[in-house]
Coordinates of C-alpha atoms and ligand atoms in Angstrom, one line a residue:
M1 CA 16.9 -8.9 18.6
L2 CA 20.2 -7.7 17.5
S3 CA 21.3 -5.9 14.3
L4 CA 24.2 -6.6 12.1
G5 CA 27.4 -4.8 10.9
N6 CA 28.2 -4.3 7.2
A7 CA 31.0 -5.7 4.7
F8 CA 30.8 -4.2 1.5
D9 CA 33.5 -6.1 -0.2
E10 CA 35.8 -9.1 0.2
A11 CA 38.5 -7.0 2.1
E12 CA 36.0 -5.8 4.7
L13 CA 34.9 -9.4 5.2
D14 CA 38.4 -10.3 6.1
A15 CA 39.0 -7.5 8.4
W16 CA 35.9 -8.8 10.2
R17 CA 37.5 -12.3 10.3
D18 CA 40.7 -11.1 11.6
R19 CA 39.3 -9.1 14.3
A20 CA 37.2 -12.1 15.5
V21 CA 40.6 -14.3 15.3
R22 CA 42.1 -11.7 17.6
L23 CA 39.3 -11.6 20.1
A24 CA 38.9 -15.2 20.3
G25 CA 42.5 -15.9 20.5
E26 CA 41.8 -18.7 18.5
D27 CA 41.9 -19.4 14.5
V28 CA 38.2 -18.9 13.6
D29 CA 38.6 -20.9 10.3
K30 CA 38.7 -24.1 12.5
S31 CA 35.1 -23.5 13.6
G32 CA 34.2 -22.5 9.8
Y33 CA 31.4 -20.3 8.9
A34 CA 27.9 -20.7 8.1
V35 CA 26.8 -18.6 5.3
E36 CA 23.0 -17.6 4.6
L37 CA 21.0 -15.5 2.4
K38 CA 19.8 -12.0 4.1
I39 CA 16.4 -12.1 3.6
D40 CA 14.8 -8.3 3.0
G41 CA 11.4 -8.7 4.9
A42 CA 10.5 -8.2 8.4
A43 CA 12.1 -9.7 11.6
V44 CA 10.0 -11.6 13.8
S45 CA 10.4 -13.8 16.7
L46 CA 7.8 -16.8 17.2
T47 CA 7.7 -18.1 21.0
Y48 CA 7.0 -21.7 21.1
D49 CA 5.9 -23.5 24.7
D50 CA 5.8 -27.3 24.8
G51 CA 6.1 -27.3 20.8
V52 CA 3.0 -25.2 20.3
F53 CA 3.1 -21.5 18.8
T54 CA 2.0 -19.1 21.5
I55 CA 3.8 -15.6 20.9
G56 CA 4.8 -13.9 17.9
A57 CA 6.6 -10.5 17.8
T58 CA 7.9 -8.1 15.4
R59 CA 11.4 -7.0 15.9
G60 CA 10.3 -3.0 16.4
N61 CA 13.6 -1.1 17.1
G62 CA 15.4 -4.3 18.7
S63 CA 14.2 -4.2 21.9
I64 CA 10.2 -3.5 21.9
G65 CA 8.5 -4.7 18.9
E66 CA 4.7 -5.3 18.7
V67 CA 2.9 -8.5 19.5
V68 CA 1.2 -9.9 16.4
T69 CA 0.6 -13.3 17.4
E70 CA -2.9 -13.6 15.6
N71 CA -1.6 -12.3 12.3
L72 CA 1.5 -14.7 12.5
R73 CA -0.9 -17.4 13.1
T74 CA -2.3 -16.8 9.7
V75 CA 1.1 -17.0 7.8
R76 CA 1.1 -20.6 6.4
D77 CA 5.0 -21.1 6.7
V78 CA 4.7 -20.6 10.6
P79 CA 3.6 -23.9 12.1
L80 CA 1.3 -23.7 14.7
R81 CA 3.0 -26.8 16.4
L82 CA 6.7 -27.8 15.9
I83 CA 6.9 -31.0 14.4
G84 CA 9.1 -34.1 15.2
N85 CA 11.6 -34.5 18.2
H86 CA 10.6 -30.9 19.4
P87 CA 11.8 -29.4 22.9
A88 CA 10.0 -29.4 26.1
G89 CA 9.5 -26.1 27.5
R90 CA 10.1 -22.5 26.0
I91 CA 11.9 -21.8 22.6
E92 CA 12.1 -18.7 20.7
I93 CA 12.7 -18.9 16.9
R94 CA 13.6 -15.8 14.9
G95 CA 13.2 -15.2 11.3
E96 CA 12.1 -13.0 8.8
V97 CA 8.3 -12.6 7.3
Y98 CA 8.5 -11.9 3.5
M99 CA 6.4 -11.6 0.3
P100 CA 7.5 -13.6 -3.0
F101 CA 7.9 -11.2 -5.9
D102 CA 5.4 -13.0 -8.2
A103 CA 2.7 -12.9 -5.3
F104 CA 3.5 -9.2 -4.6
E105 CA 2.9 -8.2 -8.4
K106 CA -0.2 -10.1 -8.1
M107 CA -1.4 -8.5 -5.0
N108 CA -0.6 -5.3 -6.6
E109 CA -2.6 -5.8 -9.7
A110 CA -5.5 -6.9 -7.7
R111 CA -5.5 -3.7 -5.9
V112 CA -4.9 -1.7 -9.1
Q113 CA -8.2 -3.5 -10.1
A114 CA -9.8 -2.7 -6.6
G115 CA -9.1 0.9 -6.8
E116 CA -6.6 0.5 -3.9
P117 CA -2.9 2.2 -3.3
V118 CA -0.5 -0.2 -4.3
F119 CA 2.5 -1.4 -2.3
A120 CA 5.9 0.4 -3.0
N121 CA 7.9 -3.1 -2.6
P122 CA 7.6 -6.4 -1.0
R123 CA 9.5 -5.4 2.2
N124 CA 7.3 -2.6 3.2
S125 CA 4.1 -4.9 2.2
A126 CA 5.2 -7.8 4.3
A127 CA 5.9 -5.2 7.2
G128 CA 2.6 -3.5 6.8
S129 CA 0.8 -6.6 6.6
L130 CA 2.1 -7.8 9.7
R131 CA 0.8 -4.9 11.5
Q132 CA -2.8 -4.8 10.3
L133 CA -5.6 -5.0 13.2
D134 CA -7.4 -7.4 11.6
P135 CA -5.8 -10.8 11.4
A136 CA -8.2 -11.3 8.3
V137 CA -6.5 -8.7 6.4
T138 CA -3.2 -10.7 7.3
A139 CA -4.6 -13.6 6.1
R140 CA -5.2 -12.2 2.7
R141 CA -1.8 -11.2 2.1
P142 CA 0.9 -13.5 0.5
L143 CA 3.3 -13.8 3.6
R144 CA 5.9 -16.5 3.8
F145 CA 8.7 -17.0 6.4
F146 CA 12.2 -18.3 6.9
G147 CA 13.8 -19.0 10.5
Y148 CA 17.3 -18.4 11.1
S149 CA 18.1 -18.4 14.7
V150 CA 17.1 -19.9 18.0
A151 CA 17.1 -17.7 21.2
A152 CA 15.9 -17.8 24.7
A153 CA 15.7 -21.8 24.9
D154 CA 16.3 -24.1 27.8
P155 CA 19.9 -25.2 27.7
A156 CA 18.7 -28.9 28.7
T157 CA 17.0 -29.0 25.1
F158 CA 19.2 -26.6 23.3
D159 CA 22.1 -28.5 22.7
F160 CA 23.3 -27.7 19.3
R161 CA 27.2 -27.1 18.8
T162 CA 26.9 -25.0 15.5
Q163 CA 24.6 -22.9 13.6
W164 CA 24.6 -25.2 10.8
D165 CA 23.0 -28.0 12.9
L166 CA 20.5 -25.1 14.2
L167 CA 19.2 -24.7 10.8
E168 CA 19.0 -28.5 10.2
Q169 CA 17.2 -28.8 13.6
L170 CA 14.8 -25.8 12.4
A171 CA 13.9 -27.6 9.1
A172 CA 13.3 -30.9 11.0
W173 CA 10.6 -29.1 13.1
G174 CA 8.9 -27.8 10.2
I175 CA 10.2 -24.3 10.1
P176 CA 11.5 -23.3 6.5
V177 CA 15.0 -22.5 6.2
A178 CA 16.0 -20.2 3.3
P179 CA 17.5 -22.2 0.2
H180 CA 21.4 -21.7 -0.7
R181 CA 22.7 -22.1 2.9
A182 CA 26.2 -23.7 3.0
R183 CA 29.2 -23.8 5.5
Y184 CA 32.7 -23.5 4.8
K185 CA 36.1 -23.8 6.7
K186 CA 37.9 -21.1 4.5
M187 CA 36.9 -17.2 4.1
E188 CA 38.2 -18.2 0.2
D189 CA 35.2 -20.4 -0.3
V190 CA 33.1 -18.1 1.7
H191 CA 34.0 -15.2 -1.0
K192 CA 33.4 -17.6 -3.9
W193 CA 29.8 -18.4 -2.4
A194 CA 28.7 -14.9 -2.2
H195 CA 30.2 -14.0 -5.5
N196 CA 28.1 -16.5 -6.8
I197 CA 25.0 -15.7 -4.7
E198 CA 25.5 -12.0 -6.0
H199 CA 25.9 -12.9 -9.6
N200 CA 24.1 -15.9 -10.4
V201 CA 21.6 -16.9 -7.7
R202 CA 20.2 -13.3 -6.8
G203 CA 18.5 -12.6 -10.1
Q204 CA 16.8 -15.9 -10.1
L205 CA 15.2 -15.7 -6.6
N206 CA 11.4 -14.9 -6.3
F207 CA 12.1 -13.4 -3.0
A208 CA 14.2 -10.0 -2.0
I209 CA 17.6 -10.3 -0.4
D210 CA 20.0 -7.4 0.6
G211 CA 23.0 -9.4 0.9
A212 CA 24.5 -12.6 2.7
V213 CA 25.0 -13.3 6.3
V214 CA 28.2 -14.8 7.0
K215 CA 28.3 -16.5 10.7
I216 CA 30.8 -18.2 13.0
D217 CA 29.6 -21.6 13.0
S218 CA 30.4 -22.7 16.4
L219 CA 28.0 -21.3 18.8
R220 CA 30.8 -21.7 21.6
L221 CA 32.7 -19.6 20.1
Q222 CA 29.6 -17.1 19.0
D223 CA 29.2 -17.2 22.9
D224 CA 32.7 -15.8 23.7
L225 CA 32.7 -13.2 21.0
G226 CA 29.3 -11.9 22.2
V227 CA 28.0 -8.4 21.5
V228 CA 29.5 -5.2 20.4
G229 CA 27.6 -2.1 22.3
G230 CA 24.7 -4.3 23.0
R231 CA 23.7 -4.2 19.3
D232 CA 26.0 -5.8 16.5
P233 CA 27.1 -9.3 17.1
R234 CA 30.7 -10.0 16.6
W235 CA 30.4 -13.2 15.1
A236 CA 28.1 -12.4 12.2
I237 CA 28.3 -9.8 9.4
A238 CA 26.1 -8.7 6.5
R239 CA 28.0 -9.1 3.1
K240 CA 26.3 -6.3 1.2
F241 CA 26.0 -6.7 -2.7
A242 CA 26.5 -3.6 -4.9
P243 CA 23.2 -2.2 -5.4
D244 CA 21.5 -3.3 -8.7
I245 CA 22.4 -0.6 -10.7
A246 CA 23.1 0.4 -14.4
E247 CA 23.7 2.9 -16.5
T248 CA 21.8 3.9 -19.7
K249 CA 20.5 6.6 -21.7
L250 CA 17.3 8.7 -21.1
L251 CA 15.6 8.8 -24.3
A252 CA 12.6 10.6 -23.6
I253 CA 10.4 11.8 -20.7
K254 CA 6.7 11.5 -21.4
V255 CA 3.6 12.1 -19.3
N256 CA 0.5 10.1 -18.7
V257 CA -2.8 11.0 -17.3
G258 CA -4.1 8.9 -14.5
R259 CA -7.9 9.0 -13.4
T260 CA -8.0 11.7 -11.1
G261 CA -6.2 13.9 -13.8
A262 CA -2.8 13.7 -12.1
L263 CA 0.1 13.7 -14.6
N264 CA 2.8 11.2 -14.3
P265 CA 6.0 12.0 -15.6
Y266 CA 8.0 8.7 -16.7
A267 CA 11.0 7.9 -18.6
E268 CA 11.7 6.0 -21.6
L269 CA 15.4 4.6 -21.7
E270 CA 17.5 2.8 -23.8
P271 CA 16.8 -0.8 -22.9
V272 CA 19.4 -2.3 -20.3
E273 CA 19.6 -5.3 -18.1
I274 CA 19.7 -5.0 -14.2
G275 CA 19.8 -8.0 -12.1
G276 CA 18.8 -10.2 -14.8
V277 CA 15.8 -8.0 -16.1
I278 CA 15.4 -5.9 -19.2
V279 CA 14.4 -2.4 -18.0
K280 CA 12.7 0.0 -20.6
L281 CA 10.8 2.3 -18.3
A282 CA 11.4 3.9 -14.9
T283 CA 8.9 6.2 -13.1
L284 CA 9.8 10.0 -12.4
H285 CA 7.3 10.7 -9.7
N286 CA 7.0 14.2 -10.4
E287 CA 8.5 17.6 -12.0
D288 CA 10.1 18.6 -8.9
L289 CA 12.0 15.5 -8.4
I290 CA 13.2 15.6 -12.1
R291 CA 14.3 19.3 -11.7
A292 CA 16.0 18.1 -8.3
K293 CA 17.9 15.5 -10.1
D294 CA 18.6 17.8 -13.1
L295 CA 17.5 14.9 -15.4
R296 CA 17.6 16.1 -18.9
V297 CA 16.4 13.9 -22.3
G298 CA 19.7 12.5 -23.7
D299 CA 21.5 12.3 -20.5
I300 CA 23.1 9.0 -19.2
V301 CA 21.7 8.0 -16.0
Q302 CA 22.2 5.6 -13.5
V303 CA 18.9 3.1 -12.8
K304 CA 18.4 1.1 -9.9
R305 CA 16.0 -2.0 -9.4
A306 CA 17.5 -3.4 -6.0
G307 CA 14.4 -4.8 -4.8
E308 CA 12.2 -2.3 -5.7
V309 CA 9.7 -3.5 -8.4
I310 CA 9.5 -0.1 -10.2
P311 CA 12.6 0.9 -11.5
Q312 CA 14.1 4.4 -10.5
I313 CA 16.5 6.8 -11.7
I314 CA 19.0 7.7 -9.2
A315 CA 21.1 10.5 -11.1
S316 CA 22.4 11.6 -14.3
V317 CA 26.0 11.0 -14.9
P318 CA 26.9 14.6 -16.0
E319 CA 30.6 13.7 -16.9
K320 CA 28.9 11.2 -19.7
S321 CA 26.1 13.4 -20.8
E322 CA 28.0 16.3 -22.6
P323 CA 26.3 18.0 -24.4
R324 CA 23.4 18.4 -22.3
G325 CA 19.7 19.1 -23.6
E326 CA 17.4 21.8 -21.8
P327 CA 16.0 21.3 -18.6
W328 CA 12.9 19.7 -18.7
R329 CA 9.4 21.3 -17.8
M330 CA 6.2 19.6 -17.5
P331 CA 4.0 20.7 -20.6
P332 CA 1.8 23.4 -20.3
N333 CA -1.3 21.5 -21.5
C334 CA -2.5 17.9 -20.9
P335 CA -1.0 15.8 -23.3
S336 CA -4.4 14.1 -23.9
C337 CA -6.7 16.9 -24.3
G338 CA -4.9 19.9 -24.5
T339 CA -6.4 21.6 -21.5
P340 CA -3.7 23.9 -19.8
V341 CA -2.6 22.0 -16.7
E342 CA -3.0 23.4 -13.0
R343 CA -0.7 23.1 -9.9
D344 CA -2.2 23.3 -6.2
D345 CA -0.3 25.4 -4.1
E346 CA 0.5 22.6 -1.5
E347 CA 1.2 20.0 -3.8
V348 CA 3.8 18.9 -6.1
A349 CA 1.4 17.0 -8.3
I350 CA 0.2 18.9 -11.7
Y351 CA -3.4 18.1 -12.5
C352 CA -5.6 18.0 -16.0
P353 CA -8.5 20.0 -14.7
N354 CA -10.7 18.5 -17.5
V355 CA -13.3 16.1 -16.1
A356 CA -14.1 15.1 -19.9
C357 CA -10.2 14.7 -20.7
P358 CA -10.1 11.3 -22.8
G359 CA -6.9 10.2 -21.3
R360 CA -8.4 10.4 -18.1
R361 CA -11.5 8.7 -19.5
L362 CA -10.5 5.3 -20.0
E363 CA -8.6 5.4 -16.4
A364 CA -11.6 6.7 -14.8
L365 CA -13.9 4.1 -16.1
V366 CA -11.6 1.4 -15.4
H367 CA -11.8 2.8 -11.8
F368 CA -15.6 3.1 -11.8
A369 CA -16.1 -0.2 -12.7
S370 CA -13.4 -1.8 -10.4
R371 CA -14.4 -4.1 -7.5
G372 CA -14.0 -1.4 -4.6
A373 CA -16.0 0.8 -6.6
M374 CA -19.3 0.0 -8.5
D375 CA -18.2 -3.6 -8.7
I376 CA -19.3 -4.2 -12.4
R377 CA -18.0 -7.7 -13.0
G378 CA -16.8 -8.3 -16.5
L379 CA -16.2 -5.0 -17.6
S380 CA -12.3 -5.2 -17.8
Y381 CA -9.9 -2.7 -18.9
A382 CA -9.8 -4.1 -22.5
R383 CA -13.6 -4.2 -22.6
I384 CA -13.8 -0.3 -21.7
D385 CA -10.9 0.4 -24.2
Q386 CA -13.2 -1.2 -26.7
L387 CA -16.4 0.4 -25.8
I388 CA -14.5 3.8 -26.2
A389 CA -13.1 3.0 -29.5
A390 CA -16.8 2.1 -30.8
G391 CA -18.1 5.1 -29.5
L392 CA -20.5 3.3 -27.0
V393 CA -19.1 4.8 -24.0
N394 CA -18.1 8.1 -23.3
D395 CA -18.8 8.8 -19.4
A396 CA -19.8 6.5 -16.6
A397 CA -23.3 6.8 -17.3
D398 CA -23.0 5.6 -20.7
I399 CA -22.4 2.2 -19.3
Y400 CA -26.0 1.9 -18.0
S401 CA -27.5 2.6 -21.6
L402 CA -25.5 -0.4 -23.4
T403 CA -27.6 -2.8 -24.9
G404 CA -27.2 -6.7 -25.9
E405 CA -27.4 -5.8 -29.2
Q406 CA -24.7 -3.3 -29.2
L407 CA -22.5 -5.4 -27.1
L408 CA -23.0 -8.8 -29.6
S409 CA -22.0 -6.3 -32.5
L410 CA -18.5 -6.0 -30.7
E411 CA -15.6 -8.5 -31.3
G412 CA -15.4 -10.8 -28.5
Y413 CA -19.1 -11.0 -27.2
A414 CA -21.1 -14.0 -26.8
G415 CA -24.7 -14.6 -25.8
K416 CA -23.6 -15.8 -21.9
G417 CA -21.0 -13.2 -21.3
T418 CA -23.1 -10.5 -22.7
E419 CA -26.0 -11.4 -20.3
A420 CA -23.8 -11.5 -17.4
L421 CA -22.5 -8.1 -18.0
L422 CA -25.5 -6.5 -18.6
S423 CA -26.8 -8.3 -15.4
A424 CA -23.7 -7.0 -13.2
I425 CA -24.3 -3.4 -15.0
E426 CA -28.1 -4.0 -13.9
T427 CA -26.9 -5.0 -10.2
S428 CA -24.4 -2.1 -9.8
K429 CA -27.4 0.5 -10.2
A430 CA -28.2 -0.3 -6.4
Q431 CA -24.7 0.4 -5.0
P432 CA -24.9 2.6 -1.9
L433 CA -23.8 6.5 -2.6
S434 CA -20.8 6.0 -0.7
R435 CA -19.5 3.2 -3.5
L436 CA -21.0 5.9 -6.3
L437 CA -18.9 8.7 -4.9
G438 CA -15.6 6.8 -4.4
A439 CA -16.4 5.6 -8.2
L440 CA -16.7 8.9 -9.2
G441 CA -12.9 9.5 -8.7
I442 CA -13.1 13.1 -7.0
R443 CA -9.7 14.2 -5.9
H444 CA -8.9 13.1 -2.3
V445 CA -12.1 11.0 -2.0
G446 CA -11.0 7.8 -1.1
S447 CA -13.3 5.1 0.1
I448 CA -13.3 6.2 3.8
A449 CA -13.9 9.8 3.0
A450 CA -16.6 8.6 0.5
Q451 CA -18.4 6.7 3.3
L452 CA -18.1 9.3 5.9
L453 CA -19.8 11.8 3.1
A454 CA -22.4 9.7 2.0
R455 CA -23.4 8.6 5.7
H456 CA -23.5 12.2 7.1
F457 CA -25.5 13.9 4.0
G458 CA -27.0 11.0 2.8
T459 CA -27.8 12.2 -0.8
I460 CA -25.5 13.3 -3.6
D461 CA -27.7 16.4 -4.1
E462 CA -26.9 17.4 -0.5
I463 CA -23.3 16.8 -1.2
A464 CA -23.5 18.7 -4.2
R465 CA -25.2 21.6 -2.8
A466 CA -23.0 21.7 0.7
S467 CA -20.4 24.3 1.2
S468 CA -16.7 23.7 1.5
A469 CA -17.1 24.7 5.2
E470 CA -19.9 22.3 5.8
I471 CA -18.1 19.3 4.2
G472 CA -14.9 20.2 6.1
S473 CA -16.8 19.9 9.3
V474 CA -17.9 16.3 8.8
R475 CA -15.8 14.3 11.5
G476 CA -12.6 12.7 9.7
V477 CA -13.2 15.0 6.7
G478 CA -10.8 17.8 6.4
P479 CA -10.3 21.1 4.2
I480 CA -8.6 19.1 1.2
I481 CA -11.2 16.5 0.9
A482 CA -13.7 19.4 0.9
E483 CA -11.9 21.3 -1.5
G484 CA -11.8 18.5 -3.9
V485 CA -15.4 17.7 -3.4
V486 CA -16.6 21.4 -4.0
R487 CA -14.3 21.7 -7.0
F488 CA -15.9 18.4 -8.4
F489 CA -19.3 19.5 -8.0
S490 CA -18.8 22.9 -9.4
D491 CA -18.0 21.5 -12.9
A492 CA -20.9 21.9 -15.0
S493 CA -19.8 18.7 -16.8
A494 CA -19.9 16.6 -13.3
M495 CA -23.6 17.5 -12.8
Q496 CA -24.5 16.4 -16.1
L497 CA -22.9 13.1 -15.3
V498 CA -25.1 13.0 -12.0
E499 CA -28.1 13.8 -13.9
K500 CA -27.4 11.1 -16.5
L501 CA -26.8 8.4 -13.7
R502 CA -30.0 9.9 -12.2
A503 CA -32.0 9.0 -15.2
A504 CA -30.3 5.8 -15.8
G505 CA -31.8 4.8 -12.5
V506 CA -28.3 4.8 -10.5
N507 CA -29.1 4.9 -6.8
L508 CA -27.8 8.6 -5.5
S509 CA -28.5 8.0 -1.8
E510 CA -26.9 6.2 1.3
P511 CA -29.2 3.5 3.0
H512 CA -30.1 5.2 6.1
Q513 CA -28.2 4.2 9.1
V514 CA -30.4 3.8 12.1
A515 CA -28.8 3.8 15.2
A516 CA -30.1 1.0 17.2
G517 CA -32.6 2.5 19.7
G518 CA -31.5 6.2 18.7
A519 CA -34.0 8.9 19.8
L520 CA -33.6 10.4 16.5
A521 CA -33.9 7.5 14.5
G522 CA -35.4 8.2 11.1
K523 CA -35.5 12.0 11.4
T524 CA -33.9 14.3 9.3
V525 CA -32.7 17.4 11.0
V526 CA -31.9 20.9 9.8
I527 CA -29.6 23.0 12.3
T528 CA -29.6 26.9 11.7
G529 CA -28.3 30.0 13.6
T530 CA -26.2 30.1 16.5
L531 CA -27.0 27.5 19.2
P532 CA -26.4 28.9 22.7
T533 CA -24.1 26.1 23.9
L534 CA -23.3 23.7 21.2
T535 CA -21.0 24.5 18.2
R536 CA -22.2 23.3 14.8
P537 CA -20.3 20.2 14.4
K538 CA -21.3 19.2 18.1
A539 CA -24.8 19.6 17.5
T540 CA -24.2 17.4 14.4
E541 CA -22.7 14.9 16.1
A542 CA -25.1 14.9 19.0
V543 CA -27.9 14.4 16.6
E544 CA -26.3 11.4 14.4
S545 CA -25.3 9.7 17.5
A546 CA -29.2 9.6 18.3
G547 CA -29.4 8.1 14.8
G548 CA -30.7 11.3 13.2
R549 CA -29.4 12.6 10.0
V550 CA -28.5 16.5 9.7
T551 CA -29.3 18.0 6.4
S552 CA -28.6 21.4 5.0
S553 CA -31.8 22.6 3.6
V554 CA -35.2 22.6 4.5
S555 CA -37.8 20.5 2.8
K556 CA -40.9 18.9 3.4
A557 CA -38.9 15.7 4.1
T558 CA -37.2 17.5 6.8
S559 CA -38.5 16.3 10.5
F560 CA -37.8 19.4 12.5
V561 CA -35.5 22.4 12.3
V562 CA -32.9 23.4 15.2
A563 CA -33.1 27.1 15.1
G564 CA -30.5 29.4 17.3
A565 CA -30.1 33.1 17.4
E566 CA -30.2 35.1 13.8
A567 CA -31.5 32.0 12.2
G568 CA -32.3 33.5 8.6
S569 CA -33.8 32.0 5.6
K570 CA -33.9 28.3 6.5
L571 CA -36.4 29.4 9.6
E572 CA -38.8 31.1 7.4
K573 CA -38.7 28.3 5.0
A574 CA -39.4 25.8 7.8
R575 CA -42.4 28.2 8.9
S576 CA -43.6 28.3 5.3
L577 CA -43.5 24.5 5.0
G578 CA -45.0 24.0 8.2
V579 CA -41.9 22.3 9.5
E580 CA -41.5 22.1 13.2
V581 CA -39.1 24.4 14.9
I582 CA -37.6 23.8 18.1
D583 CA -34.5 25.2 20.2
E584 CA -31.3 23.8 21.4
A585 CA -32.6 22.7 24.9
E586 CA -35.6 20.9 23.2
L587 CA -33.1 19.1 20.9
L588 CA -31.2 18.0 23.9
S589 CA -33.9 16.9 26.0
R590 CA -35.4 14.6 22.8
I591 CA -32.3 13.2 22.6
A592 CA -31.9 12.5 26.6
T593 CA -35.4 11.5 27.0
G594 CA -35.6 9.3 23.8
E595 CA -38.9 11.0 22.8
R596 CA -40.0 10.4 19.6
D597 CA -41.8 13.3 18.3
Ligands
IVH601 S1 21.2 -13.1 11.9 C1 22.7 -11.5 14.6 N1 20.4 -14.4 9.7 O1 19.1 -9.1 9.1 C2 21.6 -10.9 14.6 N2 19.6 -12.0 10.1 O2 20.2 -6.4 9.4 C3 20.8 -11.1 13.0 N3 18.2 -11.0 8.3 O3 16.9 -7.8 11.9 C4 20.4 -12.0 12.9 N4 18.3 -12.7 7.2 O4 16.2 -9.3 10.2 C5 20.3 -13.1 10.4 N5 19.8 -15.5 7.4 C6 19.7 -14.1 8.4 C7 18.9 -13.0 7.9 C8 19.0 -11.9 9.1 C9 17.9 -11.5 7.4 C10 17.7 -9.6 9.1 C11 17.5 -9.8 10.6 C12 18.1 -8.7 11.1 C13 18.8 -7.8 9.8 C14 20.1 -7.6 10.6

């Protein structure tokens, strides 16, 4: 699949036309031009055999892409069968998969609710959605498609003369074609069309474009002109638009606190219109970025929206910004609770370390109740805010002591809604430990790490007790996650929260996953000392793959202890409790023979 050369203004477009005329040896204006929007999505190729969709692929690097047929089948704009008078044999249709702005924003909102990371822009999200391993995931993404060309078709059925006819034909086969297409004989009219698209149409579209494409309409001329260096066709060019940039004043740099305590600086701007939208805020990412761009309060700054949903500050305009204020610094104390902030060595992010910080509390509670975490339906952002303001909820455990009477005393609660909320709260108590771990908002612990930890350790007490090395040796869990976990549980207020949750009856363990037919199914094993051949992670893996669970401390519930050289206090404890002690050889033979006791 080819790429396109660029023309950034009318003169460059004229130069492209002049060159084409020279090379073709005839007046290109006679053929005329087909003009189209340049959709900013992910290029794909759709193969139809006898009118039936058979192969779908991404563009990749142009020569080699990925086959994503099953994913493309879930895109509702991609017809599984061409309609009307479709060609016999094989035909390949090319086009762009994209995500409309409104659907993109709705999807991101839902992701925030579910505690999942948001996508940066519709293009990345379209491309990422196509490359999912599970078509069911792709199916839930609001993807759309526009076709713009036909390749590899049987010449007997491929008898269009012009790009314009080709687009009409695509539409007749049931392939969506982008709006605002046109054809003109004169380059002058192409310029007018492009001007209108840039200044009037672009801001109104519900999908991202990164310019327009001007194509020589005659397919015979296209053939004659061919391709430069195997990549850019001489018969088409991208007419790029000026980026959506505006200048405005940086009024203030403010900081808010996220649920994990990360401090996020953002810019307050003098309201300015960019591409038909009034922009008042822009993200600033982190302190290093602000310093790298040397942004200072009072500066005149360039702000960009172009496709990105969240406005960004590109740079300050120094000649317009005199006299300048002081370089900006992250406040030394959390803007919400006043606790001195901390910076991780390997990270640029700065954190409020106070687990009880009120600014973090709201965000943290919203995350706790969200769909991907404890899934307490009906406990919305607004309601949590209200419960905090009423003094009814300070931490996650307080949610579990809410009464119907308390809720009914608040504005906006009626009998049915209150009952439903209380029952959702009650139901959430039984969520597995993995959900709770993810819900607690431990730094670096996302849903995957939470599952790995919950499965490995089984109970929250085991996790709280484990050392950084023990946690870091769990497969799939690295030292950064381990550090986050150890730090979380070494905080006294975190442990108080765990105790409150326990007292409220919240489940603190992971349902035991019994490896079907595993020789150690249901066994809780402690490994201690240096084993003759197996490293600790290997021994753990061996036990787990046989359905057993490895824990770090010996209790009456321990099925047996595997002891190696220099086993210390755990061996003694096992003996004093009368827990069986075996060596590595015995462990391996139990796993191998499937012996149960
Ligand atoms: S024509 C001739 N038409 O732009 C080869 N491309 O920069 C180019 N694109 O990878 C195909 N809208 O994904 C063409 N109406 C349109 C387009 C379009 C978007 C993309 C396409 C290509 C990229 C080249």
